[in-house]
Amino acid sequence: MTTEQPPLSTPMIIRSARLADREGLVDVRIENGLITQIAERIDIPNARVYDAAGGMISPPLVDPHIHLDAVLTEGFPEPNHSGTLIEGIQRWSQRKPYLTAQDVAARAEEALRWHVAHGVLAIRTHVDVSDPQLTALKALLSLRERVKPWVTLQIVAFPQDGIYCYPQGPELLEEAVRLGADVVGGIPHYEWTREDGLRDVALAFELARRYNKAVDIHCDETDDDHSRFLESVANHTRLQHLEGRVTASHTTAMGSYNDAYAYKLIRILAQTRVHIVANPLDNIVLQGRFDTYPKRRGMTRVKELIEAGITVAAGHDSIIDPWYPLGTGNQVFVASMLAHVAHLTGSAQLPWVWQSITTAGAAVMGLESYGIQEGAPANIVVFHESTIADILRLMPRPRWVFSHGVLIAQTPPAITTVRWGNTEREVTFTRENISL
Ligand code: FE2
């Protein structure tokens, strides 16, 4: 099905929309792909009008951490029987020889569509470069260019099998950066020794310096309370003056550190403005696997990090891959999981959860002109629901998704009714139908 769309120069109005940070409803005027006016009422003859009917509008959702090269691979050549992280890595190693450019591009593009359908227009993907052919990297570099008009795709060169415990690891990482990866990755906790872990971090920063790239390291994704590479990430950030351009992903070991050490670590992370990406879907099922009871949650210290002023975003990490067999590309589901596993259900905390898939993700990706404001690109997601709490509770697909003023995804509202006796009533899962 294709929908006929008018030329971009035709004015467009999103009517009666609610902004998360402003009282009352607004109209948003869009021309030539830009937001040109936000006001209580806008009338333009012949404008195309989308009536939000009091629903919330948001800048695009952001997924700052996913592995698009691995999406939709679970089950072949063998499923992850135990569900553990280590078996996931083994199954992925079995899958890698079957990778082709077409296979990677087809799966990744399909997952991108799932993201877009959920209002996600900015995505940072880690791509496994522990591969002498760099097949997945090359496929995703070309996909990045193909989707550029609609979706911002950033690529992290990610050494899944380690830099120093994998043949030609350092050379492959550098080659990936040279070929055009946007961000340099690392995986220090996976190296065989602590010394190699430190060299892993150092090399990522060295390549970032030489090629002027940002850094995003898979860091301390373990329940081992002795895994302490995040302090080294902060230190390199300070020494290279890369404040604000460095991200540490997962950092689940922070959930196991003693409080005195965690306190010191959070202080230096705040000072160096290192961003953190939590991945609650994967980590709530992958961590704690060596525990009997009580079982750890395997989460980084989200609440304490945010309270210290550190940017904490949330990533989807996996969709139907050897590490996580579920998922649909819905970042609202990710945020909901974060609210649950990080104890963020307080009324003061739900907005932080929303930020983790919007503004915090945008900060991690260094997105410019992000937000619903006059003069910004018309990248707008329109929800049926009118509050953050309702969106997090109902986990819907948005009504409309606009990229640079172009409608690129839409979901008609679902209608559910319940009938008993002689009464049939629509069920909206809100309090609006209750009359006393
Ligand atoms: Fe990851």
CSV table of C-alpha atoms and ligand atoms in Angstrom, one decimal:
chain,number,residue,atom,x,y,z
A,1,MET,CA,0.0,0.0,0.0
A,2,THR,CA,1.4,3.4,-0.8
A,3,THR,CA,-0.1,6.7,0.3
A,4,GLU,CA,-0.2,9.7,-2.1
A,5,GLN,CA,1.7,12.6,-0.5
A,6,PRO,CA,1.6,16.3,-1.6
A,7,PRO,CA,4.8,18.1,-2.5
A,8,LEU,CA,7.0,19.2,0.5
A,9,SER,CA,6.2,22.9,-0.2
A,10,THR,CA,2.5,22.3,0.6
A,11,PRO,CA,2.0,23.6,4.2
A,12,MET,CA,1.1,21.1,6.8
A,13,ILE,CA,-0.4,21.4,10.2
A,14,ILE,CA,-0.4,19.0,13.1
A,15,ARG,CA,-3.4,20.1,15.0
A,16,SER,CA,-4.1,20.0,18.8
A,17,ALA,CA,-1.0,18.3,19.9
A,18,ARG,CA,0.4,18.0,23.4
A,19,LEU,CA,4.1,18.6,24.1
A,20,ALA,CA,5.7,16.8,27.1
A,21,ASP,CA,7.1,20.0,28.5
A,22,ARG,CA,4.3,22.5,27.9
A,23,GLU,CA,0.8,23.0,29.2
A,24,GLY,CA,-2.2,23.0,26.8
A,25,LEU,CA,-2.4,22.0,23.2
A,26,VAL,CA,-0.5,23.5,20.2
A,27,ASP,CA,-0.6,23.5,16.4
A,28,VAL,CA,2.6,22.9,14.6
A,29,ARG,CA,3.1,24.3,11.1
A,30,ILE,CA,5.5,22.5,8.7
A,31,GLU,CA,6.8,23.7,5.4
A,32,ASN,CA,9.6,22.3,3.2
A,33,GLY,CA,10.5,19.7,5.8
A,34,LEU,CA,11.0,22.3,8.6
A,35,ILE,CA,8.9,23.3,11.6
A,36,THR,CA,8.1,26.9,10.9
A,37,GLN,CA,5.7,27.8,13.7
A,38,ILE,CA,4.3,26.5,17.0
A,39,ALA,CA,1.3,28.3,18.3
A,40,GLU,CA,-2.1,27.8,20.0
A,41,ARG,CA,-4.0,28.0,16.7
A,42,ILE,CA,-2.7,28.1,13.2
A,43,ASP,CA,-5.0,28.3,10.1
A,44,ILE,CA,-3.6,28.2,6.6
A,45,PRO,CA,-5.8,27.8,3.6
A,46,ASN,CA,-5.2,24.5,1.6
A,47,ALA,CA,-2.9,23.2,4.3
A,48,ARG,CA,-2.9,19.4,4.9
A,49,VAL,CA,-4.1,18.9,8.5
A,50,TYR,CA,-3.2,16.0,10.8
A,51,ASP,CA,-5.5,16.1,13.9
A,52,ALA,CA,-3.5,14.8,16.9
A,53,ALA,CA,-6.7,15.3,18.9
A,54,GLY,CA,-4.9,15.9,22.2
A,55,GLY,CA,-2.3,13.2,21.6
A,56,MET,CA,1.3,13.8,22.6
A,57,ILE,CA,3.9,14.7,20.0
A,58,SER,CA,7.6,13.9,20.5
A,59,PRO,CA,10.8,14.3,18.6
A,60,PRO,CA,11.8,11.0,17.1
A,61,LEU,CA,12.6,8.2,19.5
A,62,VAL,CA,16.3,7.2,19.6
A,63,ASP,CA,17.8,3.7,19.8
A,64,PRO,CA,21.4,4.4,20.8
A,65,HIS,CA,22.5,0.7,21.0
A,66,ILE,CA,21.5,-2.2,18.8
A,67,HIS,CA,23.4,-4.9,16.9
A,68,LEU,CA,21.7,-4.8,13.4
A,69,ASP,CA,24.1,-7.3,12.0
A,70,ALA,CA,22.7,-10.0,14.3
A,71,VAL,CA,19.0,-9.2,14.2
A,72,LEU,CA,16.6,-11.9,13.2
A,73,THR,CA,19.2,-14.7,13.3
A,74,GLU,CA,18.2,-16.6,16.4
A,75,GLY,CA,17.6,-20.3,15.6
A,76,PHE,CA,20.1,-20.8,12.8
A,77,PRO,CA,22.2,-22.8,12.6
A,78,GLU,CA,21.3,-23.6,16.2
A,79,PRO,CA,19.2,-21.8,18.8
A,80,ASN,CA,20.6,-20.5,22.1
A,81,HIS,CA,19.3,-23.4,24.3
A,82,SER,CA,20.4,-22.0,27.6
A,83,GLY,CA,19.7,-18.3,27.0
A,84,THR,CA,23.1,-17.4,28.4
A,85,LEU,CA,25.4,-14.6,27.2
A,86,ILE,CA,28.3,-17.1,26.6
A,87,GLU,CA,26.1,-19.5,24.6
A,88,GLY,CA,24.9,-16.5,22.6
A,89,ILE,CA,28.4,-15.6,21.6
A,90,GLN,CA,29.1,-19.2,20.6
A,91,ARG,CA,25.9,-19.3,18.5
A,92,TRP,CA,26.8,-16.0,16.8
A,93,SER,CA,30.3,-17.4,16.0
A,94,GLN,CA,28.5,-20.4,14.3
A,95,ARG,CA,26.3,-18.0,12.4
A,96,LYS,CA,29.1,-15.7,11.1
A,97,PRO,CA,30.4,-18.0,8.4
A,98,TYR,CA,26.9,-17.8,6.7
A,99,LEU,CA,26.9,-13.9,6.6
A,100,THR,CA,26.6,-12.4,3.2
A,101,ALA,CA,26.1,-8.7,2.3
A,102,GLN,CA,22.6,-9.5,1.1
A,103,ASP,CA,21.7,-11.4,4.2
A,104,VAL,CA,22.9,-8.7,6.5
A,105,ALA,CA,21.3,-5.9,4.5
A,106,ALA,CA,17.9,-7.6,4.3
A,107,ARG,CA,17.7,-8.4,8.0
A,108,ALA,CA,19.0,-5.0,9.1
A,109,GLU,CA,16.7,-3.1,6.8
A,110,GLU,CA,13.7,-5.1,8.0
A,111,ALA,CA,14.6,-4.3,11.6
A,112,LEU,CA,15.0,-0.6,10.6
A,113,ARG,CA,11.5,-0.6,9.3
A,114,TRP,CA,10.3,-2.1,12.7
A,115,HIS,CA,12.1,0.8,14.4
A,116,VAL,CA,10.6,3.4,12.1
A,117,ALA,CA,7.1,2.0,12.6
A,118,HIS,CA,7.7,2.7,16.3
A,119,GLY,CA,8.8,6.2,15.8
A,120,VAL,CA,12.6,5.6,16.0
A,121,LEU,CA,14.5,7.7,13.5
A,122,ALA,CA,18.0,7.7,15.0
A,123,ILE,CA,19.8,4.5,15.6
A,124,ARG,CA,23.4,3.6,16.6
A,125,THR,CA,24.3,0.1,15.6
A,126,HIS,CA,27.3,-1.8,16.8
A,127,VAL,CA,28.7,-4.0,14.1
A,128,ASP,CA,30.9,-7.0,14.7
A,129,VAL,CA,34.3,-6.4,13.2
A,130,SER,CA,35.8,-9.7,14.4
A,131,ASP,CA,35.6,-10.9,10.8
A,132,PRO,CA,38.5,-10.9,8.3
A,133,GLN,CA,36.1,-10.0,5.5
A,134,LEU,CA,34.2,-7.3,7.4
A,135,THR,CA,31.1,-8.4,5.6
A,136,ALA,CA,28.5,-7.0,8.0
A,137,LEU,CA,30.4,-3.7,8.3
A,138,LYS,CA,30.4,-3.2,4.5
A,139,ALA,CA,26.8,-4.1,4.2
A,140,LEU,CA,25.7,-1.7,6.9
A,141,LEU,CA,27.9,1.2,5.6
A,142,SER,CA,26.0,1.0,2.4
A,143,LEU,CA,22.6,0.7,4.2
A,144,ARG,CA,23.6,3.8,6.2
A,145,GLU,CA,23.9,5.8,2.9
A,146,ARG,CA,20.7,4.3,1.5
A,147,VAL,CA,18.5,5.3,4.4
A,148,LYS,CA,20.1,8.6,5.1
A,149,PRO,CA,17.2,10.8,3.8
A,150,TRP,CA,14.9,9.3,6.4
A,151,VAL,CA,16.9,7.7,9.2
A,152,THR,CA,20.2,8.6,11.0
A,153,LEU,CA,22.2,5.5,11.3
A,154,GLN,CA,25.5,5.5,13.1
A,155,ILE,CA,27.9,2.6,13.0
A,156,VAL,CA,30.2,1.5,15.8
A,157,ALA,CA,33.2,-0.7,14.9
A,158,PHE,CA,32.6,-3.4,17.6
A,159,PRO,CA,35.2,-6.2,18.2
A,160,GLN,CA,32.7,-8.8,19.5
A,161,ASP,CA,35.4,-11.5,19.9
A,162,GLY,CA,38.0,-9.1,21.5
A,163,ILE,CA,40.7,-7.0,20.1
A,164,TYR,CA,43.8,-8.7,21.6
A,165,CYS,CA,42.4,-12.3,21.9
A,166,TYR,CA,41.3,-12.4,18.3
A,167,PRO,CA,43.7,-12.8,15.3
A,168,GLN,CA,44.4,-9.5,13.6
A,169,GLY,CA,42.0,-7.8,16.1
A,170,PRO,CA,43.7,-4.4,16.2
A,171,GLU,CA,44.2,-4.3,12.4
A,172,LEU,CA,40.5,-5.2,11.8
A,173,LEU,CA,39.3,-2.5,14.2
A,174,GLU,CA,41.4,0.1,12.5
A,175,GLU,CA,40.3,-1.1,9.0
A,176,ALA,CA,36.7,-0.7,10.0
A,177,VAL,CA,37.3,2.8,11.2
A,178,ARG,CA,39.2,3.6,8.0
A,179,LEU,CA,36.3,2.2,5.9
A,180,GLY,CA,33.9,4.7,7.5
A,181,ALA,CA,32.6,3.5,10.9
A,182,ASP,CA,31.4,6.6,12.8
A,183,VAL,CA,32.4,5.4,16.3
A,184,VAL,CA,35.2,3.3,17.7
A,185,GLY,CA,34.2,0.4,20.0
A,186,GLY,CA,35.9,-2.0,22.4
A,187,ILE,CA,35.1,-4.9,24.7
A,188,PRO,CA,37.7,-4.8,27.5
A,189,HIS,CA,36.0,-7.2,29.9
A,190,TYR,CA,36.1,-9.9,27.3
A,191,GLU,CA,39.8,-9.9,26.8
A,192,TRP,CA,41.7,-12.7,28.5
A,193,THR,CA,43.6,-10.6,30.9
A,194,ARG,CA,43.1,-7.3,32.7
A,195,GLU,CA,46.2,-6.0,31.0
A,196,ASP,CA,44.7,-6.7,27.6
A,197,GLY,CA,41.5,-5.1,28.7
A,198,LEU,CA,43.3,-1.9,29.5
A,199,ARG,CA,45.1,-2.1,26.1
A,200,ASP,CA,41.7,-2.6,24.5
A,201,VAL,CA,40.3,0.6,25.9
A,202,ALA,CA,43.6,2.5,25.1
A,203,LEU,CA,43.5,1.4,21.4
A,204,ALA,CA,39.9,2.5,21.0
A,205,PHE,CA,40.9,6.0,22.3
A,206,GLU,CA,44.0,6.0,20.2
A,207,LEU,CA,42.0,5.3,17.0
A,208,ALA,CA,39.4,7.9,18.0
A,209,ARG,CA,42.2,10.4,18.3
A,210,ARG,CA,43.8,9.5,15.0
A,211,TYR,CA,40.6,9.4,13.0
A,212,ASN,CA,38.6,12.0,15.0
A,213,LYS,CA,35.8,9.7,16.0
A,214,ALA,CA,33.5,9.3,19.0
A,215,VAL,CA,34.0,6.3,21.3
A,216,ASP,CA,31.3,3.8,22.5
A,217,ILE,CA,32.7,0.8,24.4
A,218,HIS,CA,30.9,-2.3,25.6
A,219,CYS,CA,32.2,-2.0,29.1
A,220,ASP,CA,32.0,-4.3,32.1
A,221,GLU,CA,29.0,-6.3,30.8
A,222,THR,CA,29.4,-8.9,33.5
A,223,ASP,CA,28.4,-9.5,37.1
A,224,ASP,CA,32.1,-9.7,38.0
A,225,ASP,CA,32.6,-6.9,40.6
A,226,HIS,CA,36.3,-6.9,39.7
A,227,SER,CA,35.6,-5.8,36.2
A,228,ARG,CA,36.6,-2.1,36.4
A,229,PHE,CA,37.4,-0.8,32.9
A,230,LEU,CA,34.9,2.1,33.2
A,231,GLU,CA,37.4,4.0,35.3
A,232,SER,CA,39.9,3.6,32.5
A,233,VAL,CA,37.3,4.9,30.0
A,234,ALA,CA,36.8,8.0,32.1
A,235,ASN,CA,40.5,8.6,32.5
A,236,HIS,CA,41.2,8.4,28.7
A,237,THR,CA,38.3,10.8,28.2
A,238,ARG,CA,39.9,13.3,30.5
A,239,LEU,CA,43.4,12.9,29.1
A,240,GLN,CA,42.1,13.3,25.5
A,241,HIS,CA,39.6,16.0,26.3
A,242,LEU,CA,36.8,14.0,24.8
A,243,GLU,CA,34.2,15.1,27.3
A,244,GLY,CA,30.7,14.5,25.9
A,245,ARG,CA,31.9,12.3,23.0
A,246,VAL,CA,32.4,9.1,24.9
A,247,THR,CA,29.8,6.4,25.8
A,248,ALA,CA,30.1,3.3,27.9
A,249,SER,CA,27.5,0.7,27.1
A,250,HIS,CA,26.0,-1.9,29.4
A,251,THR,CA,28.3,-1.3,32.5
A,252,THR,CA,26.3,-4.0,34.4
A,253,ALA,CA,29.2,-4.7,36.8
A,254,MET,CA,28.3,-1.4,38.4
A,255,GLY,CA,25.4,-3.2,39.9
A,256,SER,CA,27.8,-5.4,41.8
A,257,TYR,CA,30.4,-2.9,42.9
A,258,ASN,CA,30.7,-1.9,46.6
A,259,ASP,CA,29.1,1.4,47.3
A,260,ALA,CA,32.3,3.2,48.1
A,261,TYR,CA,33.8,2.3,44.8
A,262,ALA,CA,30.6,3.1,42.9
A,263,TYR,CA,30.5,6.5,44.5
A,264,LYS,CA,34.0,7.3,43.3
A,265,LEU,CA,33.3,6.0,39.9
A,266,ILE,CA,30.1,8.0,39.4
A,267,ARG,CA,32.0,11.1,40.5
A,268,ILE,CA,34.6,10.8,37.8
A,269,LEU,CA,32.0,9.8,35.2
A,270,ALA,CA,30.1,13.0,35.9
A,271,GLN,CA,33.3,15.0,35.8
A,272,THR,CA,34.3,13.6,32.4
A,273,ARG,CA,30.7,13.6,31.0
A,274,VAL,CA,30.9,10.0,29.9
A,275,HIS,CA,27.4,8.9,28.7
A,276,ILE,CA,26.0,5.5,29.8
A,277,VAL,CA,23.7,3.3,27.7
A,278,ALA,CA,21.7,0.7,29.6
A,279,ASN,CA,20.2,-2.2,27.7
A,280,PRO,CA,17.5,-3.5,30.0
A,281,LEU,CA,16.0,-6.1,27.7
A,282,ASP,CA,19.1,-8.2,27.2
A,283,ASN,CA,20.7,-7.5,30.6
A,284,ILE,CA,17.8,-8.5,32.7
A,285,VAL,CA,17.9,-11.9,31.1
A,286,LEU,CA,21.6,-12.3,30.5
A,287,GLN,CA,23.0,-11.2,33.8
A,288,GLY,CA,22.5,-12.9,37.2
A,289,ARG,CA,22.9,-16.3,35.4
A,290,PHE,CA,25.6,-17.5,37.8
A,291,ASP,CA,23.6,-16.5,40.9
A,292,THR,CA,21.4,-18.9,42.8
A,293,TYR,CA,19.3,-16.7,45.1
A,294,PRO,CA,19.0,-13.8,45.6
A,295,LYS,CA,19.6,-13.1,41.9
A,296,ARG,CA,21.2,-9.8,40.8
A,297,ARG,CA,19.4,-7.7,38.3
A,298,GLY,CA,22.5,-7.1,36.3
A,299,MET,CA,21.8,-3.5,35.7
A,300,THR,CA,24.0,-0.4,35.9
A,301,ARG,CA,23.1,2.1,38.6
A,302,VAL,CA,20.7,4.1,36.5
A,303,LYS,CA,19.0,6.2,39.2
A,304,GLU,CA,22.3,7.2,40.9
A,305,LEU,CA,23.9,8.1,37.6
A,306,ILE,CA,21.0,10.3,36.5
A,307,GLU,CA,20.9,11.9,40.0
A,308,ALA,CA,24.6,12.8,39.4
A,309,GLY,CA,23.8,14.5,36.2
A,310,ILE,CA,25.1,11.8,33.9
A,311,THR,CA,23.3,11.1,30.6
A,312,VAL,CA,21.7,7.7,30.7
A,313,ALA,CA,20.1,6.4,27.5
A,314,ALA,CA,18.4,3.0,26.9
A,315,GLY,CA,19.1,0.7,23.9
A,316,HIS,CA,17.2,-2.2,22.4
A,317,ASP,CA,20.5,-4.1,21.9
A,318,SER,CA,18.9,-7.2,20.3
A,319,ILE,CA,15.9,-8.2,18.2
A,320,ILE,CA,15.5,-12.0,17.8
A,321,ASP,CA,19.2,-12.7,17.9
A,322,PRO,CA,21.3,-15.3,19.8
A,323,TRP,CA,21.3,-13.2,23.0
A,324,TYR,CA,17.6,-12.2,23.1
A,325,PRO,CA,14.9,-14.1,21.2
A,326,LEU,CA,12.2,-11.4,21.5
A,327,GLY,CA,11.7,-7.8,20.6
A,328,THR,CA,10.0,-5.7,17.9
A,329,GLY,CA,12.1,-2.5,17.7
A,330,ASN,CA,9.8,-0.7,20.1
A,331,GLN,CA,11.8,1.6,22.2
A,332,VAL,CA,8.8,2.3,24.4
A,333,PHE,CA,9.0,-1.4,25.5
A,334,VAL,CA,12.7,-0.8,26.3
A,335,ALA,CA,11.8,2.3,28.4
A,336,SER,CA,9.1,0.4,30.2
A,337,MET,CA,11.5,-2.4,31.0
A,338,LEU,CA,14.0,0.2,32.3
A,339,ALA,CA,11.3,1.8,34.5
A,340,HIS,CA,10.7,-1.7,36.1
A,341,VAL,CA,14.2,-3.0,36.5
A,342,ALA,CA,15.8,0.3,37.5
A,343,HIS,CA,13.1,1.2,40.1
A,344,LEU,CA,12.1,4.3,38.1
A,345,THR,CA,8.3,4.3,38.6
A,346,GLY,CA,8.1,7.4,40.8
A,347,SER,CA,6.3,10.3,39.3
A,348,ALA,CA,9.5,12.3,39.3
A,349,GLN,CA,11.3,9.4,37.6
A,350,LEU,CA,9.0,8.6,34.7
A,351,PRO,CA,10.2,11.6,32.7
A,352,TRP,CA,13.8,10.3,33.1
A,353,VAL,CA,12.6,7.0,31.5
A,354,TRP,CA,11.1,8.9,28.6
A,355,GLN,CA,14.4,10.9,28.2
A,356,SER,CA,16.3,7.7,28.1
A,357,ILE,CA,14.8,6.9,24.6
A,358,THR,CA,14.6,10.6,23.4
A,359,THR,CA,16.9,13.4,24.5
A,360,ALA,CA,19.5,11.2,26.3
A,361,GLY,CA,19.8,9.0,23.2
A,362,ALA,CA,20.2,12.1,21.1
A,363,ALA,CA,23.0,13.3,23.3
A,364,VAL,CA,24.8,9.9,23.0
A,365,MET,CA,24.5,10.1,19.3
A,366,GLY,CA,25.5,13.8,19.2
A,367,LEU,CA,22.4,14.7,17.1
A,368,GLU,CA,22.1,18.3,16.1
A,369,SER,CA,18.8,20.2,15.8
A,370,TYR,CA,17.0,17.6,17.9
A,371,GLY,CA,13.6,18.6,19.4
A,372,ILE,CA,10.3,20.1,18.4
A,373,GLN,CA,11.2,23.8,17.9
A,374,GLU,CA,10.8,26.4,15.2
A,375,GLY,CA,13.5,26.1,12.6
A,376,ALA,CA,14.2,22.4,13.3
A,377,PRO,CA,13.7,19.6,10.9
A,378,ALA,CA,10.1,18.3,11.0
A,379,ASN,CA,11.0,15.0,12.6
A,380,ILE,CA,7.9,14.4,14.7
A,381,VAL,CA,6.2,11.4,16.2
A,382,VAL,CA,2.5,11.7,17.0
A,383,PHE,CA,1.0,9.4,19.6
A,384,HIS,CA,-2.7,8.7,20.3
A,385,GLU,CA,-2.0,8.9,24.0
A,386,SER,CA,-1.7,12.2,25.8
A,387,THR,CA,0.8,11.5,28.6
A,388,ILE,CA,4.2,9.8,29.0
A,389,ALA,CA,2.7,7.5,31.6
A,390,ASP,CA,0.0,6.3,29.2
A,391,ILE,CA,2.6,5.7,26.4
A,392,LEU,CA,4.8,3.8,28.8
A,393,ARG,CA,1.9,1.7,30.0
A,394,LEU,CA,0.2,0.9,26.7
A,395,MET,CA,3.5,0.7,24.6
A,396,PRO,CA,1.7,1.7,21.4
A,397,ARG,CA,2.9,2.2,17.9
A,398,PRO,CA,2.5,6.0,17.1
A,399,ARG,CA,-0.4,7.3,14.9
A,400,TRP,CA,2.0,9.1,12.6
A,401,VAL,CA,5.8,9.3,12.1
A,402,PHE,CA,7.2,12.3,10.1
A,403,SER,CA,10.8,12.4,8.9
A,404,HIS,CA,11.7,15.9,7.5
A,405,GLY,CA,8.1,16.6,7.0
A,406,VAL,CA,7.4,13.4,5.1
A,407,LEU,CA,4.9,10.9,6.6
A,408,ILE,CA,6.9,7.6,6.7
A,409,ALA,CA,4.9,5.4,9.1
A,410,GLN,CA,1.3,5.3,10.3
A,411,THR,CA,-0.8,3.0,12.4
A,412,PRO,CA,-4.5,3.4,12.6
A,413,PRO,CA,-5.9,3.3,16.1
A,414,ALA,CA,-7.0,-0.2,17.2
A,415,ILE,CA,-10.5,-0.4,18.6
A,416,THR,CA,-11.4,-3.0,21.2
A,417,THR,CA,-14.9,-3.5,22.5
A,418,VAL,CA,-16.2,-5.7,25.3
A,419,ARG,CA,-19.8,-6.9,25.3
A,420,TRP,CA,-21.7,-8.5,28.1
A,421,GLY,CA,-25.4,-8.5,28.7
A,422,ASN,CA,-26.9,-5.9,26.4
A,423,THR,CA,-24.0,-3.5,26.8
A,424,GLU,CA,-21.1,-3.2,24.4
A,425,ARG,CA,-18.4,-0.7,25.4
A,426,GLU,CA,-15.2,0.4,23.9
A,427,VAL,CA,-12.2,-0.3,26.1
A,428,THR,CA,-9.5,2.4,25.9
A,429,PHE,CA,-7.4,1.2,28.9
A,430,THR,CA,-7.6,4.7,30.4
A,431,ARG,CA,-9.8,6.3,33.0
A,432,GLU,CA,-11.8,8.3,30.5
A,433,ASN,CA,-14.8,6.0,30.4
A,434,ILE,CA,-15.4,5.9,34.1
A,435,SER,CA,-18.4,7.8,35.2
A,436,LEU,CA,-19.6,7.8,38.8
B,1,FE2,FE,25.5,-4.6,23.0
